[in-house]
């Protein structure tokens, strides 16, 4: 059985159909004081999958952990969390004394609640595998990059795939290699939440159809800086492809206003820019785990 929340019903429906499993939505009642009452199907199968993307994580985590604990009481012995977007992965060290290493602690909380964790393009920097994030549990990190690469190759066959920073190099290389596209990697310096500088690579972007590919678009400032740089260096067009379309606040409009032609994303995070579905990818991975 797949358990999901109503705000991710489309993704859940697609995943349940692909798996041939029944879907049940967690029923929620929000009390006036801000607490939530949860209701799950009373007889859960031994193997239960919970779908919960962790964009806007602070609003979701308490309810997710309560749902997992409740699911165990109702019969689920093996619980898999499918979190297409896994939050807090970037806070993987104490950058200043006293800073909480959220990646480590969220990983431990999820490891206490779930047996298996499946996600897509987690932002792992200083740890090599998702297994390390959920100690003693199985962690499976899938990638939407080849799917995005296929979409880009269909839409812009002569694209130059550009990673806006070194960390995105891994996804750009995967996508470019799978589809025979040219690629290059920019260098980024972050000065604040919304202040970034992006230096273009030596590769000549003049007259090229540049497609920026990254894991996350949050404030969009990384994409904006890279797009402006590419256009200033003579790129013919700039499009964007991202795994996780967070696009907080004015981000989406601001990226478009920077001269970006198309914005494509995977449906890890429900958004108007969704152009590629990760449902078959996740379904195949779950079948492989069964
Ligand atoms: C970080 O290095 C990620 O790969 C993204 O580049 C970053 O999270 C994007 O953030 P923003 O959209 O706020 O610039």
mmCIF file of C-alpha atoms and ligand atoms in Angstrom:
data_model
loop_
_atom_site.group_PDB
_atom_site.id
_atom_site.type_symbol
_atom_site.label_atom_id
_atom_site.label_comp_id
_atom_site.label_asym_id
_atom_site.label_seq_id
_atom_site.Cartn_x
_atom_site.Cartn_y
_atom_site.Cartn_z
ATOM 1 C CA UNK A 1 0.000 0.000 0.000
ATOM 2 C CA UNK A 2 1.067 3.548 -0.714
ATOM 3 C CA UNK A 3 0.204 6.157 1.912
ATOM 4 C CA UNK A 4 0.301 9.779 0.816
ATOM 5 C CA UNK A 5 -0.975 13.261 1.613
ATOM 6 C CA UNK A 6 -3.641 15.073 -0.380
ATOM 7 C CA UNK A 7 -1.297 17.848 -1.553
ATOM 8 C CA UNK A 8 0.760 15.222 -3.405
ATOM 9 C CA UNK A 9 -2.221 13.224 -4.660
ATOM 10 C CA UNK A 10 -1.272 13.446 -8.355
ATOM 11 C CA UNK A 11 2.223 12.090 -7.838
ATOM 12 C CA UNK A 12 0.843 9.474 -5.429
ATOM 13 C CA UNK A 13 -1.837 8.368 -7.882
ATOM 14 C CA UNK A 14 0.770 7.948 -10.611
ATOM 15 C CA UNK A 15 3.090 5.998 -8.343
ATOM 16 C CA UNK A 16 0.337 3.739 -7.008
ATOM 17 C CA UNK A 17 -0.797 2.939 -10.571
ATOM 18 C CA UNK A 18 2.761 2.269 -11.728
ATOM 19 C CA UNK A 19 3.256 -0.090 -8.779
ATOM 20 C CA UNK A 20 -0.190 -1.666 -9.056
ATOM 21 C CA UNK A 21 -0.682 -0.935 -5.349
ATOM 22 C CA UNK A 22 -3.648 0.611 -3.546
ATOM 23 C CA UNK A 23 -3.337 4.256 -2.534
ATOM 24 C CA UNK A 24 -4.626 5.645 0.760
ATOM 25 C CA UNK A 25 -4.510 9.290 1.754
ATOM 26 C CA UNK A 26 -3.630 10.227 5.313
ATOM 27 C CA UNK A 27 -6.666 12.048 6.711
ATOM 28 C CA UNK A 28 -5.727 15.183 8.609
ATOM 29 C CA UNK A 29 -7.697 17.456 10.867
ATOM 30 C CA UNK A 30 -6.031 20.648 11.951
ATOM 31 C CA UNK A 31 -7.108 21.763 15.401
ATOM 32 C CA UNK A 32 -7.452 25.499 16.115
ATOM 33 C CA UNK A 33 -4.287 25.389 18.237
ATOM 34 C CA UNK A 34 -2.196 24.151 15.315
ATOM 35 C CA UNK A 35 -1.973 20.487 16.264
ATOM 36 C CA UNK A 36 -2.993 17.826 13.764
ATOM 37 C CA UNK A 37 -5.093 14.706 14.199
ATOM 38 C CA UNK A 38 -4.109 11.968 11.754
ATOM 39 C CA UNK A 39 -6.150 9.008 10.568
ATOM 40 C CA UNK A 40 -4.614 6.102 8.644
ATOM 41 C CA UNK A 41 -6.246 2.968 7.235
ATOM 42 C CA UNK A 42 -6.737 0.734 10.315
ATOM 43 C CA UNK A 43 -5.182 -2.417 8.817
ATOM 44 C CA UNK A 44 -1.973 -1.544 7.089
ATOM 45 C CA UNK A 45 -0.088 -4.191 5.137
ATOM 46 C CA UNK A 46 3.238 -5.414 6.432
ATOM 47 C CA UNK A 47 5.096 -3.496 3.724
ATOM 48 C CA UNK A 48 3.868 0.069 3.477
ATOM 49 C CA UNK A 49 5.294 2.932 1.459
ATOM 50 C CA UNK A 50 4.855 6.542 2.558
ATOM 51 C CA UNK A 51 5.200 9.285 -0.063
ATOM 52 C CA UNK A 52 6.186 12.653 1.368
ATOM 53 C CA UNK A 53 8.248 15.279 -0.377
ATOM 54 C CA UNK A 54 10.069 17.448 2.146
ATOM 55 C CA UNK A 55 9.889 20.820 0.434
ATOM 56 C CA UNK A 56 8.761 23.246 3.169
ATOM 57 C CA UNK A 57 10.089 20.658 5.649
ATOM 58 C CA UNK A 58 9.401 22.315 8.989
ATOM 59 C CA UNK A 59 5.681 22.318 8.268
ATOM 60 C CA UNK A 60 5.710 18.611 7.430
ATOM 61 C CA UNK A 61 8.207 16.771 9.577
ATOM 62 C CA UNK A 62 6.252 16.404 12.826
ATOM 63 C CA UNK A 63 3.225 15.049 10.973
ATOM 64 C CA UNK A 64 5.383 12.674 8.917
ATOM 65 C CA UNK A 65 7.059 11.231 12.017
ATOM 66 C CA UNK A 66 3.691 10.828 13.757
ATOM 67 C CA UNK A 67 2.260 9.106 10.668
ATOM 68 C CA UNK A 68 5.212 6.698 10.567
ATOM 69 C CA UNK A 69 4.852 5.808 14.247
ATOM 70 C CA UNK A 70 1.110 5.361 13.804
ATOM 71 C CA UNK A 71 1.626 3.191 10.723
ATOM 72 C CA UNK A 72 3.828 0.804 12.709
ATOM 73 C CA UNK A 73 1.129 0.452 15.375
ATOM 74 C CA UNK A 74 -1.403 -0.314 12.661
ATOM 75 C CA UNK A 75 0.582 -3.211 11.226
ATOM 76 C CA UNK A 76 3.292 -1.838 8.945
ATOM 77 C CA UNK A 77 6.437 -3.775 9.792
ATOM 78 C CA UNK A 78 8.567 -2.505 6.926
ATOM 79 C CA UNK A 79 8.160 1.184 6.167
ATOM 80 C CA UNK A 80 9.673 2.852 3.143
ATOM 81 C CA UNK A 81 9.743 6.618 2.872
ATOM 82 C CA UNK A 82 9.730 7.970 -0.667
ATOM 83 C CA UNK A 83 10.722 11.593 -0.400
ATOM 84 C CA UNK A 84 11.281 12.890 -3.934
ATOM 85 C CA UNK A 85 12.782 16.046 -2.429
ATOM 86 C CA UNK A 86 14.785 15.509 0.732
ATOM 87 C CA UNK A 87 15.348 18.691 2.703
ATOM 88 C CA UNK A 88 18.241 19.715 4.929
ATOM 89 C CA UNK A 89 20.847 17.814 2.928
ATOM 90 C CA UNK A 90 22.941 20.947 2.363
ATOM 91 C CA UNK A 91 23.483 21.585 6.094
ATOM 92 C CA UNK A 92 26.086 18.864 6.401
ATOM 93 C CA UNK A 93 28.649 20.550 8.662
ATOM 94 C CA UNK A 94 28.839 23.250 11.315
ATOM 95 C CA UNK A 95 29.938 26.238 9.253
ATOM 96 C CA UNK A 96 30.166 28.358 12.424
ATOM 97 C CA UNK A 97 30.625 27.187 16.025
ATOM 98 C CA UNK A 98 27.347 26.071 17.570
ATOM 99 C CA UNK A 99 25.588 25.471 14.251
ATOM 100 C CA UNK A 100 23.445 22.328 14.239
ATOM 101 C CA UNK A 101 24.384 19.799 11.556
ATOM 102 C CA UNK A 102 20.801 19.335 10.389
ATOM 103 C CA UNK A 103 21.587 16.717 7.741
ATOM 104 C CA UNK A 104 22.955 14.336 10.372
ATOM 105 C CA UNK A 105 20.084 14.814 12.794
ATOM 106 C CA UNK A 106 17.293 14.689 10.249
ATOM 107 C CA UNK A 107 18.919 11.522 8.888
ATOM 108 C CA UNK A 108 18.856 9.950 12.349
ATOM 109 C CA UNK A 109 15.206 10.896 12.884
ATOM 110 C CA UNK A 110 14.239 9.361 9.554
ATOM 111 C CA UNK A 111 16.344 6.272 10.286
ATOM 112 C CA UNK A 112 14.458 5.806 13.566
ATOM 113 C CA UNK A 113 11.111 6.040 11.785
ATOM 114 C CA UNK A 114 11.656 4.264 8.455
ATOM 115 C CA UNK A 115 13.449 1.139 7.240
ATOM 116 C CA UNK A 116 14.223 2.428 3.774
ATOM 117 C CA UNK A 117 14.556 5.919 2.339
ATOM 118 C CA UNK A 118 14.248 6.624 -1.367
ATOM 119 C CA UNK A 119 14.899 10.065 -2.792
ATOM 120 C CA UNK A 120 15.936 11.866 -5.965
ATOM 121 C CA UNK A 121 19.099 13.942 -6.408
ATOM 122 C CA UNK A 122 19.771 14.647 -2.737
ATOM 123 C CA UNK A 123 22.317 17.406 -2.304
ATOM 124 C CA UNK A 124 25.076 15.251 -0.822
ATOM 125 C CA UNK A 125 28.328 17.105 -0.640
ATOM 126 C CA UNK A 126 30.537 15.910 2.186
ATOM 127 C CA UNK A 127 28.978 12.444 2.499
ATOM 128 C CA UNK A 128 29.292 9.972 -0.344
ATOM 129 C CA UNK A 129 26.075 7.954 -0.094
ATOM 130 C CA UNK A 130 22.551 8.243 1.249
ATOM 131 C CA UNK A 131 23.199 5.159 3.412
ATOM 132 C CA UNK A 132 25.479 7.365 5.504
ATOM 133 C CA UNK A 133 22.627 9.815 6.061
ATOM 134 C CA UNK A 134 20.305 7.127 7.497
ATOM 135 C CA UNK A 135 22.650 5.054 9.674
ATOM 136 C CA UNK A 136 21.763 1.353 9.804
ATOM 137 C CA UNK A 137 19.034 1.754 7.189
ATOM 138 C CA UNK A 138 18.862 1.464 3.434
ATOM 139 C CA UNK A 139 19.138 4.748 1.531
ATOM 140 C CA UNK A 140 18.572 4.885 -2.178
ATOM 141 C CA UNK A 141 19.410 8.037 -4.128
ATOM 142 C CA UNK A 142 17.977 8.143 -7.641
ATOM 143 C CA UNK A 143 18.738 10.793 -10.224
ATOM 144 C CA UNK A 144 16.427 12.750 -12.479
ATOM 145 C CA UNK A 145 19.405 14.133 -14.409
ATOM 146 C CA UNK A 146 19.322 11.544 -17.228
ATOM 147 C CA UNK A 147 15.559 12.134 -17.617
ATOM 148 C CA UNK A 148 16.085 15.885 -17.760
ATOM 149 C CA UNK A 149 18.937 15.305 -20.205
ATOM 150 C CA UNK A 150 16.637 13.271 -22.454
ATOM 151 C CA UNK A 151 14.037 16.041 -22.352
ATOM 152 C CA UNK A 152 16.648 18.675 -23.167
ATOM 153 C CA UNK A 153 18.050 16.557 -26.014
ATOM 154 C CA UNK A 154 14.546 16.316 -27.526
ATOM 155 C CA UNK A 155 13.786 20.025 -27.133
ATOM 156 C CA UNK A 156 17.222 21.480 -27.935
ATOM 157 C CA UNK A 157 19.239 18.835 -29.827
ATOM 158 C CA UNK A 158 22.383 21.003 -30.068
ATOM 159 C CA UNK A 159 22.282 22.216 -26.446
ATOM 160 C CA UNK A 160 25.330 23.123 -24.421
ATOM 161 C CA UNK A 161 24.517 21.855 -20.924
ATOM 162 C CA UNK A 162 25.927 24.165 -18.302
ATOM 163 C CA UNK A 163 26.274 23.404 -14.591
ATOM 164 C CA UNK A 164 25.894 26.691 -12.671
ATOM 165 C CA UNK A 165 28.323 25.431 -10.009
ATOM 166 C CA UNK A 166 30.842 22.666 -9.397
ATOM 167 C CA UNK A 167 28.367 20.590 -7.384
ATOM 168 C CA UNK A 168 25.975 20.459 -10.321
ATOM 169 C CA UNK A 169 28.830 19.115 -12.456
ATOM 170 C CA UNK A 170 27.880 15.531 -11.503
ATOM 171 C CA UNK A 171 24.320 15.920 -12.812
ATOM 172 C CA UNK A 172 25.378 17.747 -15.955
ATOM 173 C CA UNK A 173 27.995 15.107 -16.776
ATOM 174 C CA UNK A 174 25.424 12.318 -16.261
ATOM 175 C CA UNK A 175 22.837 14.031 -18.452
ATOM 176 C CA UNK A 176 25.317 15.068 -21.155
ATOM 177 C CA UNK A 177 26.992 11.668 -21.361
ATOM 178 C CA UNK A 178 23.673 9.838 -21.628
ATOM 179 C CA UNK A 179 22.567 11.998 -24.561
ATOM 180 C CA UNK A 180 25.753 13.040 -26.328
ATOM 181 C CA UNK A 181 25.441 16.731 -25.426
ATOM 182 C CA UNK A 182 28.285 19.202 -24.919
ATOM 183 C CA UNK A 183 28.739 20.308 -21.345
ATOM 184 C CA UNK A 184 30.729 22.645 -19.130
ATOM 185 C CA UNK A 185 30.809 23.681 -15.477
ATOM 186 C CA UNK A 186 30.684 27.221 -14.006
ATOM 187 C CA UNK A 187 32.197 28.323 -10.704
ATOM 188 C CA UNK A 188 29.942 29.833 -8.054
ATOM 189 C CA UNK A 189 30.632 31.951 -5.028
ATOM 190 C CA UNK A 190 27.781 32.379 -2.574
ATOM 191 C CA UNK A 191 27.827 35.494 -0.411
ATOM 192 C CA UNK A 192 24.345 35.186 1.113
ATOM 193 C CA UNK A 193 20.916 33.592 0.641
ATOM 194 C CA UNK A 194 20.247 35.676 -2.454
ATOM 195 C CA UNK A 195 23.725 36.891 -3.356
ATOM 196 C CA UNK A 196 25.735 34.686 -5.683
ATOM 197 C CA UNK A 197 28.416 35.242 -8.304
ATOM 198 C CA UNK A 198 28.758 32.771 -11.133
ATOM 199 C CA UNK A 199 31.862 32.688 -13.332
ATOM 200 C CA UNK A 200 31.402 31.070 -16.726
ATOM 201 C CA UNK A 201 33.754 28.287 -17.837
ATOM 202 C CA UNK A 202 36.262 28.701 -20.663
ATOM 203 C CA UNK A 203 33.896 26.895 -23.048
ATOM 204 C CA UNK A 204 32.660 29.266 -25.760
ATOM 205 C CA UNK A 205 28.954 29.949 -25.271
ATOM 206 C CA UNK A 206 28.696 32.424 -28.179
ATOM 207 C CA UNK A 207 25.743 31.532 -30.412
ATOM 208 C CA UNK A 208 25.029 28.385 -28.377
ATOM 209 C CA UNK A 209 21.704 27.178 -27.048
ATOM 210 C CA UNK A 210 22.671 26.995 -23.389
ATOM 211 C CA UNK A 211 20.667 24.868 -20.972
ATOM 212 C CA UNK A 212 21.439 25.333 -17.280
ATOM 213 C CA UNK A 213 20.956 22.125 -15.318
ATOM 214 C CA UNK A 214 20.911 22.033 -11.518
ATOM 215 C CA UNK A 215 19.443 19.962 -8.709
ATOM 216 C CA UNK A 216 17.533 22.710 -6.894
ATOM 217 C CA UNK A 217 16.091 26.078 -7.836
ATOM 218 C CA UNK A 218 15.301 27.813 -4.563
ATOM 219 C CA UNK A 219 15.573 31.606 -4.730
ATOM 220 C CA UNK A 220 16.605 31.203 -8.370
ATOM 221 C CA UNK A 221 19.581 33.515 -7.835
ATOM 222 C CA UNK A 222 22.105 30.867 -8.948
ATOM 223 C CA UNK A 223 20.231 30.348 -12.219
ATOM 224 C CA UNK A 224 19.792 34.084 -12.708
ATOM 225 C CA UNK A 225 23.506 34.785 -12.295
ATOM 226 C CA UNK A 226 24.437 31.942 -14.647
ATOM 227 C CA UNK A 227 21.806 32.932 -17.228
ATOM 228 C CA UNK A 228 22.863 36.573 -17.195
ATOM 229 C CA UNK A 229 26.497 35.533 -17.581
ATOM 230 C CA UNK A 230 25.734 33.222 -20.501
ATOM 231 C CA UNK A 231 23.641 35.861 -22.287
ATOM 232 C CA UNK A 232 26.306 38.511 -21.671
ATOM 233 C CA UNK A 233 28.842 36.157 -23.283
ATOM 234 C CA UNK A 234 26.670 35.804 -26.393
ATOM 235 C CA UNK A 235 24.572 32.685 -25.778
ATOM 236 C CA UNK A 236 21.771 32.513 -28.349
ATOM 237 C CA UNK A 237 19.227 31.202 -25.847
ATOM 238 C CA UNK A 238 19.207 30.086 -22.229
ATOM 239 C CA UNK A 239 16.844 27.419 -20.909
ATOM 240 C CA UNK A 240 16.750 25.816 -17.485
ATOM 241 C CA UNK A 241 16.221 22.232 -16.287
ATOM 242 C CA UNK A 242 16.077 21.365 -12.586
ATOM 243 C CA UNK A 243 15.250 18.293 -10.541
ATOM 244 C CA UNK A 244 13.578 20.211 -7.710
ATOM 245 C CA UNK A 245 11.450 23.220 -8.575
ATOM 246 C CA UNK A 246 11.228 24.912 -5.181
ATOM 247 C CA UNK A 247 11.104 28.410 -6.729
ATOM 248 C CA UNK A 248 10.396 30.277 -3.504
ATOM 249 C CA UNK A 249 8.754 33.721 -3.532
ATOM 250 C CA UNK A 250 9.432 35.617 -6.749
ATOM 251 C CA UNK A 251 12.023 33.101 -7.967
ATOM 252 C CA UNK A 252 10.173 31.730 -10.988
ATOM 253 C CA UNK A 253 9.252 35.149 -12.372
ATOM 254 C CA UNK A 254 12.740 36.475 -11.636
ATOM 255 C CA UNK A 255 14.409 33.622 -13.555
ATOM 256 C CA UNK A 256 12.144 34.267 -16.531
ATOM 257 C CA UNK A 257 12.841 38.004 -16.269
ATOM 258 C CA UNK A 258 16.583 37.278 -16.471
ATOM 259 C CA UNK A 259 16.046 36.167 -20.078
ATOM 260 C CA UNK A 260 15.478 32.443 -19.581
ATOM 261 C CA UNK A 261 13.304 31.034 -22.375
ATOM 262 C CA UNK A 262 12.024 27.716 -20.990
ATOM 263 C CA UNK A 263 12.049 26.319 -17.465
ATOM 264 C CA UNK A 264 11.647 22.552 -17.205
ATOM 265 C CA UNK A 265 11.569 20.549 -13.996
ATOM 266 C CA UNK A 266 10.909 17.037 -12.815
ATOM 267 C CA UNK A 267 7.718 16.422 -10.849
ATOM 268 C CA UNK A 268 9.638 15.675 -7.625
ATOM 269 C CA UNK A 269 8.121 18.945 -6.404
ATOM 270 C CA UNK A 270 4.708 19.772 -7.892
ATOM 271 C CA UNK A 271 5.140 22.993 -9.926
ATOM 272 C CA UNK A 272 3.873 24.613 -13.132
ATOM 273 C CA UNK A 273 7.263 23.925 -14.748
ATOM 274 C CA UNK A 274 7.020 20.117 -14.332
ATOM 275 C CA UNK A 275 7.908 18.567 -17.688
ATOM 276 C CA UNK A 276 9.450 15.214 -16.772
ATOM 277 C CA UNK A 277 8.007 12.560 -14.476
ATOM 278 C CA UNK A 278 10.090 10.652 -11.961
ATOM 279 C CA UNK A 279 7.239 8.186 -11.350
ATOM 280 C CA UNK A 280 8.676 5.420 -13.597
ATOM 281 C CA UNK A 281 12.121 5.929 -12.050
ATOM 282 C CA UNK A 282 10.822 5.638 -8.487
ATOM 283 C CA UNK A 283 8.473 2.758 -9.326
ATOM 284 C CA UNK A 284 11.330 0.767 -10.903
ATOM 285 C CA UNK A 285 13.521 1.396 -7.858
ATOM 286 C CA UNK A 286 10.771 0.283 -5.462
ATOM 287 C CA UNK A 287 10.151 -2.861 -7.505
ATOM 288 C CA UNK A 288 13.888 -3.565 -7.293
ATOM 289 C CA UNK A 289 13.777 -3.267 -3.489
ATOM 290 C CA UNK A 290 10.781 -5.569 -3.014
HETATM 291 C C1 LIG B 1 23.455 24.477 -4.313
HETATM 292 O O1 LIG B 1 24.648 24.451 -4.535
HETATM 293 C C2 LIG B 1 22.436 23.935 -5.273
HETATM 294 O O2 LIG B 1 22.990 23.085 -6.217
HETATM 295 C C3 LIG B 1 21.691 25.044 -5.974
HETATM 296 O O3 LIG B 1 22.542 25.669 -6.896
HETATM 297 C C4 LIG B 1 21.179 26.052 -5.008
HETATM 298 O O4 LIG B 1 20.522 25.431 -3.951
HETATM 299 C C5 LIG B 1 20.237 27.005 -5.677
HETATM 300 O O5 LIG B 1 19.815 27.948 -4.752
HETATM 301 P P1 LIG B 1 19.232 29.329 -5.221
HETATM 302 O O6 LIG B 1 18.153 29.022 -6.236
HETATM 303 O O7 LIG B 1 18.685 29.924 -3.970
HETATM 304 O O8 LIG B 1 20.363 30.102 -5.789
#
